[in-house]
Short mmCIF file of C-alpha atoms and ligand atoms in Angstrom, two decimals:
data_model
loop_
_atom_site.label_atom_id
_atom_site.label_comp_id
_atom_site.label_asym_id
_atom_site.label_seq_id
_atom_site.Cartn_x
_atom_site.Cartn_y
_atom_site.Cartn_z
CA MET F 1 -9.52 18.97 -6.26
CA ASN F 2 -8.59 17.16 -9.50
CA VAL F 3 -6.25 14.34 -8.51
CA LEU F 4 -4.30 12.06 -10.83
CA VAL F 5 -4.00 8.59 -9.27
CA THR F 6 -1.23 6.52 -10.85
CA GLY F 7 -1.86 2.83 -10.27
CA GLY F 8 -5.45 3.75 -9.47
CA ALA F 9 -6.72 0.36 -10.66
CA GLY F 10 -4.49 -1.50 -8.19
CA TYR F 11 -5.32 -2.64 -4.67
CA ILE F 12 -4.54 0.46 -2.58
CA GLY F 13 -4.94 2.92 -5.46
CA SER F 14 -8.49 1.79 -6.23
CA HIS F 15 -9.51 2.14 -2.59
CA CYS F 16 -8.05 5.66 -2.57
CA VAL F 17 -9.99 6.52 -5.72
CA ARG F 18 -13.24 5.62 -3.95
CA GLN F 19 -12.31 7.65 -0.88
CA LEU F 20 -11.38 10.64 -3.06
CA THR F 21 -14.80 10.54 -4.69
CA ALA F 22 -16.51 10.16 -1.32
CA ALA F 23 -14.62 13.23 -0.06
CA GLY F 24 -15.78 15.34 -3.01
CA HIS F 25 -12.57 15.27 -5.07
CA GLN F 26 -12.30 14.33 -8.75
CA PRO F 27 -9.95 11.38 -9.25
CA VAL F 28 -8.47 10.62 -12.67
CA VAL F 29 -6.80 7.24 -13.08
CA LEU F 30 -3.63 6.34 -14.98
CA ASP F 31 -2.87 2.63 -14.93
CA ASN F 32 -1.13 0.30 -17.36
CA LEU F 33 -3.28 -2.62 -16.13
CA VAL F 34 -0.23 -4.84 -15.64
CA PHE F 35 -1.42 -5.50 -12.09
CA GLY F 36 -4.49 -3.27 -11.94
CA HIS F 37 -8.08 -4.22 -12.72
CA ARG F 38 -10.30 -2.07 -14.92
CA GLU F 39 -13.30 -3.41 -12.95
CA ALA F 40 -11.96 -1.74 -9.80
CA ILE F 41 -12.70 1.70 -11.28
CA SER F 42 -16.19 3.09 -11.81
CA SER F 43 -16.99 3.90 -15.45
CA LYS F 44 -17.77 7.47 -14.29
CA ILE F 45 -14.08 8.10 -13.48
CA PRO F 46 -11.77 9.32 -16.25
CA PHE F 47 -9.44 6.41 -17.00
CA TYR F 48 -6.22 6.45 -19.04
CA GLU F 49 -4.56 3.15 -19.83
CA GLY F 50 -0.85 3.80 -20.08
CA ASP F 51 2.51 3.80 -18.45
CA LEU F 52 3.85 6.13 -15.82
CA GLY F 53 7.06 6.51 -17.85
CA ASP F 54 5.17 7.82 -20.90
CA ALA F 55 5.88 11.54 -20.39
CA ALA F 56 3.80 12.64 -23.39
CA LEU F 57 0.74 10.79 -22.10
CA VAL F 58 1.25 12.07 -18.55
CA LYS F 59 1.56 15.66 -19.84
CA LYS F 60 -1.61 15.27 -21.89
CA VAL F 61 -3.54 13.94 -18.88
CA LEU F 62 -2.22 16.64 -16.50
CA ASP F 63 -3.23 19.40 -18.92
CA ARG F 64 -6.51 18.01 -20.15
CA GLU F 65 -7.81 17.04 -16.71
CA LYS F 66 -6.49 20.20 -15.00
CA ILE F 67 -4.70 18.07 -12.41
CA GLU F 68 -3.65 19.82 -9.19
CA LEU F 69 -2.21 16.91 -7.21
CA VAL F 70 -0.75 13.49 -8.05
CA MET F 71 -1.17 10.44 -5.83
CA HIS F 72 1.40 7.89 -6.87
CA PHE F 73 0.70 4.19 -6.31
CA ALA F 74 2.01 2.60 -9.52
CA ALA F 75 4.93 0.49 -8.29
CA PHE F 76 6.22 -3.06 -8.18
CA ALA F 77 6.12 -4.54 -4.70
CA TYR F 78 7.40 -8.11 -4.72
CA VAL F 79 10.40 -8.11 -2.38
CA GLY F 80 11.90 -11.39 -3.65
CA GLU F 81 11.59 -10.30 -7.28
CA SER F 82 13.31 -7.02 -6.41
CA VAL F 83 16.33 -9.00 -5.19
CA ASP F 84 16.41 -11.10 -8.38
CA ASN F 85 15.68 -8.24 -10.76
CA PRO F 86 16.76 -4.96 -9.13
CA LEU F 87 16.90 -2.96 -12.37
CA LYS F 88 13.20 -3.62 -12.97
CA TYR F 89 12.48 -2.16 -9.54
CA TYR F 90 14.76 0.86 -9.79
CA GLU F 91 13.36 1.60 -13.24
CA ASN F 92 9.71 1.34 -12.28
CA ASN F 93 9.82 2.58 -8.69
CA LEU F 94 12.46 5.30 -9.10
CA ALA F 95 13.30 6.25 -12.70
CA LYS F 96 9.70 6.45 -13.93
CA PRO F 97 8.49 8.50 -10.94
CA ILE F 98 11.38 10.91 -11.61
CA THR F 99 10.04 11.34 -15.14
CA LEU F 100 6.59 11.86 -13.62
CA LEU F 101 7.92 14.54 -11.27
CA LYS F 102 9.71 16.35 -14.11
CA THR F 103 6.54 16.30 -16.19
CA MET F 104 4.46 17.52 -13.26
CA LEU F 105 6.75 20.44 -12.54
CA GLY F 106 6.80 21.31 -16.26
CA CYS F 107 3.01 21.50 -16.15
CA GLY F 108 2.96 23.52 -12.90
CA VAL F 109 1.65 20.64 -10.75
CA THR F 110 3.44 20.85 -7.40
CA LYS F 111 1.53 18.58 -5.02
CA PHE F 112 2.40 14.91 -4.61
CA ILE F 113 1.44 12.02 -2.35
CA LEU F 114 3.67 8.95 -2.30
CA SER F 115 2.72 5.42 -1.43
CA SER F 116 5.86 4.44 0.50
CA THR F 117 6.52 1.52 2.81
CA CYS F 118 7.80 0.40 6.19
CA SER F 119 10.33 -1.63 4.15
CA THR F 120 12.33 1.63 3.97
CA PHE F 121 13.25 1.00 7.63
CA GLY F 122 14.70 -2.46 7.11
CA ILE F 123 15.25 -4.23 10.42
CA PRO F 124 14.38 -1.62 13.05
CA SER F 125 16.57 -1.12 16.08
CA LYS F 126 13.53 -0.20 18.19
CA LEU F 127 9.78 -0.80 18.17
CA PRO F 128 7.30 0.69 17.48
CA ILE F 129 8.76 2.42 14.46
CA VAL F 130 8.68 6.23 14.61
CA GLU F 131 9.10 8.40 11.50
CA ASP F 132 12.55 9.76 12.32
CA MET F 133 14.22 6.41 13.06
CA PRO F 134 17.11 5.40 10.76
CA GLN F 135 16.07 3.94 7.41
CA ASN F 136 18.23 1.03 6.26
CA PRO F 137 16.31 -1.02 3.70
CA ILE F 138 17.42 -4.61 3.22
CA ASN F 139 16.17 -5.17 -0.33
CA PRO F 140 15.96 -3.21 -3.61
CA TYR F 141 12.19 -2.73 -3.21
CA GLY F 142 12.60 -0.83 0.07
CA GLN F 143 15.67 0.97 -1.24
CA SER F 144 13.86 2.14 -4.39
CA LYS F 145 11.11 3.66 -2.24
CA LEU F 146 13.60 5.30 0.12
CA ASP F 147 15.51 6.72 -2.85
CA LEU F 148 12.27 8.20 -4.15
CA GLU F 149 11.55 9.72 -0.73
CA ASN F 150 14.97 11.41 -0.95
CA VAL F 151 14.28 12.63 -4.48
CA LEU F 152 11.09 14.21 -3.16
CA LYS F 153 12.92 16.00 -0.34
CA ALA F 154 15.47 17.50 -2.72
CA THR F 155 12.78 18.45 -5.24
CA ALA F 156 10.75 20.13 -2.52
CA SER F 157 13.73 22.19 -1.37
CA ALA F 158 14.80 23.10 -4.92
CA HIS F 159 11.45 23.56 -6.69
CA GLY F 160 8.80 24.05 -4.01
CA LEU F 161 7.19 20.64 -4.45
CA SER F 162 4.87 19.82 -1.54
CA PHE F 163 4.55 16.17 -0.68
CA ALA F 164 3.38 13.62 1.83
CA ALA F 165 5.02 10.18 1.90
CA PHE F 166 3.13 7.45 3.71
CA ARG F 167 5.03 4.42 4.95
CA TYR F 168 2.42 1.71 5.05
CA PHE F 169 2.75 -1.25 7.32
CA ASN F 170 0.74 -4.30 6.16
CA ALA F 171 -2.14 -3.03 4.03
CA ALA F 172 -5.04 -5.43 4.46
CA GLY F 173 -8.81 -5.83 4.17
CA THR F 174 -11.10 -4.64 1.41
CA ALA F 175 -13.62 -1.83 0.88
CA GLU F 176 -16.06 -1.47 3.77
CA ASP F 177 -18.98 -1.33 1.31
CA GLY F 178 -17.87 -4.55 -0.44
CA SER F 179 -17.55 -2.78 -3.79
CA ILE F 180 -13.90 -3.56 -4.53
CA GLY F 181 -11.28 -5.91 -3.17
CA GLU F 182 -7.84 -7.43 -3.33
CA ASP F 183 -6.80 -9.47 -6.36
CA HIS F 184 -3.05 -9.97 -6.87
CA ASP F 185 -1.47 -12.34 -9.37
CA PRO F 186 0.63 -13.87 -7.98
CA GLU F 187 -0.78 -13.51 -4.46
CA THR F 188 1.93 -13.47 -1.79
CA HIS F 189 0.22 -11.69 1.11
CA LEU F 190 -0.67 -13.58 4.21
CA ILE F 191 -4.34 -12.69 4.74
CA PRO F 192 -5.62 -13.51 1.21
CA LEU F 193 -3.50 -16.68 1.17
CA VAL F 194 -4.96 -17.87 4.47
CA ILE F 195 -8.48 -17.09 3.24
CA GLU F 196 -7.83 -19.04 0.04
CA ALA F 197 -6.60 -21.97 2.10
CA ALA F 198 -9.78 -21.79 4.22
CA MET F 199 -11.91 -21.79 1.06
CA GLY F 200 -10.07 -24.79 -0.37
CA LYS F 201 -8.55 -22.76 -3.22
CA ARG F 202 -5.13 -23.71 -1.85
CA ASP F 203 -4.16 -26.97 -0.16
CA SER F 204 -2.71 -25.20 2.87
CA ILE F 205 -0.92 -22.15 4.19
CA THR F 206 2.74 -22.48 5.12
CA ILE F 207 3.94 -20.54 8.16
CA PHE F 208 7.30 -19.06 7.23
CA GLY F 209 9.26 -19.68 10.40
CA ASN F 210 8.12 -20.76 13.88
CA ASP F 211 11.32 -20.02 15.81
CA TYR F 212 11.30 -16.22 15.87
CA PRO F 213 11.84 -14.44 19.19
CA THR F 214 8.12 -13.60 19.44
CA PRO F 215 5.44 -14.92 21.85
CA ASP F 216 4.29 -17.76 19.55
CA GLY F 217 7.44 -18.03 17.44
CA THR F 218 5.89 -16.54 14.28
CA CYS F 219 6.47 -13.07 12.81
CA LEU F 220 4.59 -10.06 14.13
CA ARG F 221 3.15 -7.54 11.68
CA ASP F 222 0.93 -4.46 11.88
CA TYR F 223 -2.11 -5.05 9.65
CA VAL F 224 -3.87 -1.82 8.73
CA HIS F 225 -7.14 -1.52 6.80
CA VAL F 226 -6.84 -0.24 3.26
CA ASP F 227 -9.73 2.22 3.76
CA ASP F 228 -7.98 3.61 6.85
CA LEU F 229 -4.82 4.05 4.76
CA SER F 230 -6.81 5.77 2.04
CA ARG F 231 -8.42 8.21 4.46
CA ALA F 232 -4.97 9.35 5.60
CA HIS F 233 -4.17 10.32 2.00
CA ILE F 234 -7.30 12.44 1.75
CA ALA F 235 -6.56 14.05 5.12
CA ALA F 236 -3.10 15.09 3.90
CA ILE F 237 -4.38 17.11 0.94
CA PRO F 238 -5.08 20.38 2.81
CA HIS F 239 -1.61 20.18 4.38
CA LEU F 240 0.01 20.53 0.95
CA ALA F 241 -1.40 23.98 0.22
CA GLU F 242 1.86 25.84 0.88
CA PRO F 243 5.04 25.21 -1.17
CA ASP F 244 7.87 22.98 0.09
CA GLN F 245 5.88 20.89 2.56
CA GLN F 246 7.83 17.69 3.34
CA LEU F 247 5.58 15.34 5.29
CA PHE F 248 6.34 11.78 6.34
CA TYR F 249 3.92 9.50 8.15
CA ASN F 250 4.00 5.90 9.34
CA LEU F 251 0.61 4.29 8.91
CA GLY F 252 -0.29 1.28 11.02
CA THR F 253 -2.57 0.49 13.93
CA GLY F 254 0.38 0.01 16.30
CA GLN F 255 -0.94 -3.46 17.19
CA PRO F 256 1.37 -6.36 16.29
CA HIS F 257 -0.29 -9.65 15.29
CA SER F 258 1.41 -12.98 14.67
CA VAL F 259 0.99 -15.25 11.66
CA ARG F 260 -0.80 -17.74 13.93
CA GLU F 261 -3.20 -15.05 15.14
CA VAL F 262 -4.06 -14.22 11.52
CA ILE F 263 -4.81 -17.90 10.83
CA GLU F 264 -6.95 -18.20 14.00
CA THR F 265 -8.87 -15.04 13.14
CA VAL F 266 -9.61 -16.25 9.59
CA GLU F 267 -10.91 -19.50 11.11
CA LYS F 268 -13.10 -17.55 13.54
CA VAL F 269 -14.50 -15.17 10.91
CA SER F 270 -15.08 -17.82 8.23
CA GLY F 271 -16.09 -20.71 10.47
CA LEU F 272 -13.73 -22.87 8.37
CA LYS F 273 -10.63 -24.82 9.30
CA VAL F 274 -7.37 -23.63 7.74
CA PRO F 275 -4.91 -26.41 6.81
CA VAL F 276 -1.51 -25.27 8.10
CA LYS F 277 2.06 -26.38 7.39
CA GLU F 278 5.16 -25.17 9.19
CA GLY F 279 8.03 -24.12 6.92
CA PRO F 280 11.40 -22.42 7.15
CA ARG F 281 11.85 -18.69 7.57
CA ARG F 282 11.44 -16.55 4.43
CA PRO F 283 14.75 -14.77 3.77
CA GLY F 284 14.64 -11.09 4.65
CA ASP F 285 11.62 -11.22 7.00
CA PRO F 286 12.21 -9.11 10.14
CA PRO F 287 10.72 -10.83 13.24
CA SER F 288 8.58 -7.89 14.23
CA LEU F 289 7.34 -4.68 12.59
CA TYR F 290 4.78 -2.28 13.96
CA ALA F 291 4.15 1.41 13.68
CA ASP F 292 3.91 4.39 15.90
CA SER F 293 1.30 6.43 14.00
CA THR F 294 0.92 9.17 16.60
CA LYS F 295 2.19 11.77 14.14
CA ALA F 296 -0.52 11.01 11.55
CA GLN F 297 -3.15 10.89 14.27
CA LYS F 298 -2.11 14.27 15.67
CA GLU F 299 -1.25 16.21 12.53
CA LEU F 300 -3.82 14.75 10.12
CA ASN F 301 -6.44 13.88 12.72
CA TRP F 302 -6.18 10.35 11.30
CA GLN F 303 -8.66 8.13 13.11
CA ILE F 304 -8.27 4.39 12.69
CA GLN F 305 -11.69 2.86 12.11
CA HIS F 306 -10.45 -0.75 12.02
CA PRO F 307 -8.15 -1.08 15.04
CA GLY F 308 -8.58 -4.87 15.29
CA LEU F 309 -7.60 -7.82 13.14
CA GLU F 310 -11.10 -9.32 13.20
CA SER F 311 -12.71 -6.26 11.64
CA ILE F 312 -10.03 -6.14 8.92
CA ILE F 313 -10.26 -9.84 8.13
CA THR F 314 -14.07 -9.71 8.06
CA THR F 315 -13.98 -7.25 5.14
CA ALA F 316 -11.41 -9.42 3.32
CA TRP F 317 -13.42 -12.58 3.94
CA ASN F 318 -16.65 -10.98 2.67
CA TRP F 319 -14.93 -9.97 -0.58
CA HIS F 320 -13.28 -13.34 -1.19
CA LYS F 321 -16.51 -15.22 -0.44
CA ARG F 322 -18.35 -13.21 -3.08
CA HIS F 323 -15.42 -13.13 -5.54
CA PRO F 324 -13.66 -16.48 -5.25
CA ASN F 325 -11.87 -15.80 -8.54
CA GLY F 326 -11.16 -12.14 -7.83
CA TYR F 327 -12.30 -9.58 -10.37
CA SER F 328 -12.73 -12.22 -13.06
CA GLN F 329 -15.96 -13.23 -11.34
N1 UDP Y 1 3.76 -15.30 5.71
C1 UDP Y 1 3.68 -16.67 5.97
N2 UDP Y 1 3.24 -17.48 4.96
C2 UDP Y 1 2.88 -17.02 3.73
C3 UDP Y 1 2.96 -15.63 3.48
C4 UDP Y 1 3.41 -14.80 4.51
O1 UDP Y 1 3.99 -17.13 7.07
O2 UDP Y 1 2.51 -17.83 2.86
C5 UDP Y 1 4.23 -14.41 6.79
C6 UDP Y 1 5.48 -13.61 6.42
O3 UDP Y 1 6.63 -14.34 6.76
C7 UDP Y 1 5.29 -12.35 7.27
C8 UDP Y 1 3.78 -12.20 7.38
O4 UDP Y 1 3.23 -13.45 7.01
O5 UDP Y 1 5.80 -12.56 8.56
C9 UDP Y 1 3.23 -11.13 6.44
O6 UDP Y 1 3.72 -11.40 5.14
P1 UDP Y 1 3.20 -10.62 3.86
O7 UDP Y 1 3.91 -11.21 2.67
O8 UDP Y 1 1.71 -10.62 3.83
O9 UDP Y 1 3.65 -9.12 4.10
P2 UDP Y 1 5.09 -8.50 4.43
O10 UDP Y 1 5.13 -8.34 5.93
O11 UDP Y 1 6.14 -9.40 3.88
O12 UDP Y 1 5.03 -7.16 3.75
#
């Protein structure tokens, strides 16, 4: 199938592009390279540099490349920034995808896969988080994604759009074959920050809060390998054959790991000592988030190939060791 991947040069998008190719599909990438990296995409893959909100460009790409399905990754994802600058987030994460959907429907493209987030749940009342639990986001980032999920539902009912929305927990790790990796600027995610502290690229890692009601006092998160996430997207494609499919899946391993466990595992994998500081809680961090992914496992036959933190961190460590300056080296 010919698949347009918006944000295909970004972290999760680029991993999905590789999995699409491996599964025999033809990915086509649209990316404005604000956060994406051209180097993350093979020169054999059709690449369009441009913005999601550029309806004329999107129409041209959909027609020329005979696109049948759109996988949408192009989004802003800095929670703190979304609080400070909500309009930027609602514009990029909601208004522009609405333009994309209108353009798609105008071109007869009716299949869509959304990169959504566990942030749509906010602070859960129960754990693990199951798909049909209440969604009460606590920041504009999560709200913008939830709003887009709702737009998809209404568009499916009204116009026959078929979609799958994946709520990722903590995407982590890098390509199993070492070909591509994770390179954010600024980097805010725990695993790359801890690795950079181990390598001496940062003075230390600060633990945001050590007084949470968790076994070691630090936050628990569900780290899930980016290639496992990507494979779920591919597995969803055949389920979108009929009109008005409305599919929601939580994607995580179901295993919560603390900030301290992440630090210890980086030390184990790298053989290096991580300098650690203890700091205050980061506003808006729920103490514990982990997924129940039974639905994806049953309906999509999604099989997690990296169930453990060590396997995930090993792929990340291998990438950072070989690319200490990210894609610029
Ligand atoms: N975290 C931390 N220090 C850092 C960055 C993150 O202690 O420098 C913690 C953060 O409070 C959260 C966990 O690590 O509990 C994962 O944070 P990340 O930003 O990677 O992902 P999030 O869960 O916010 O999506």
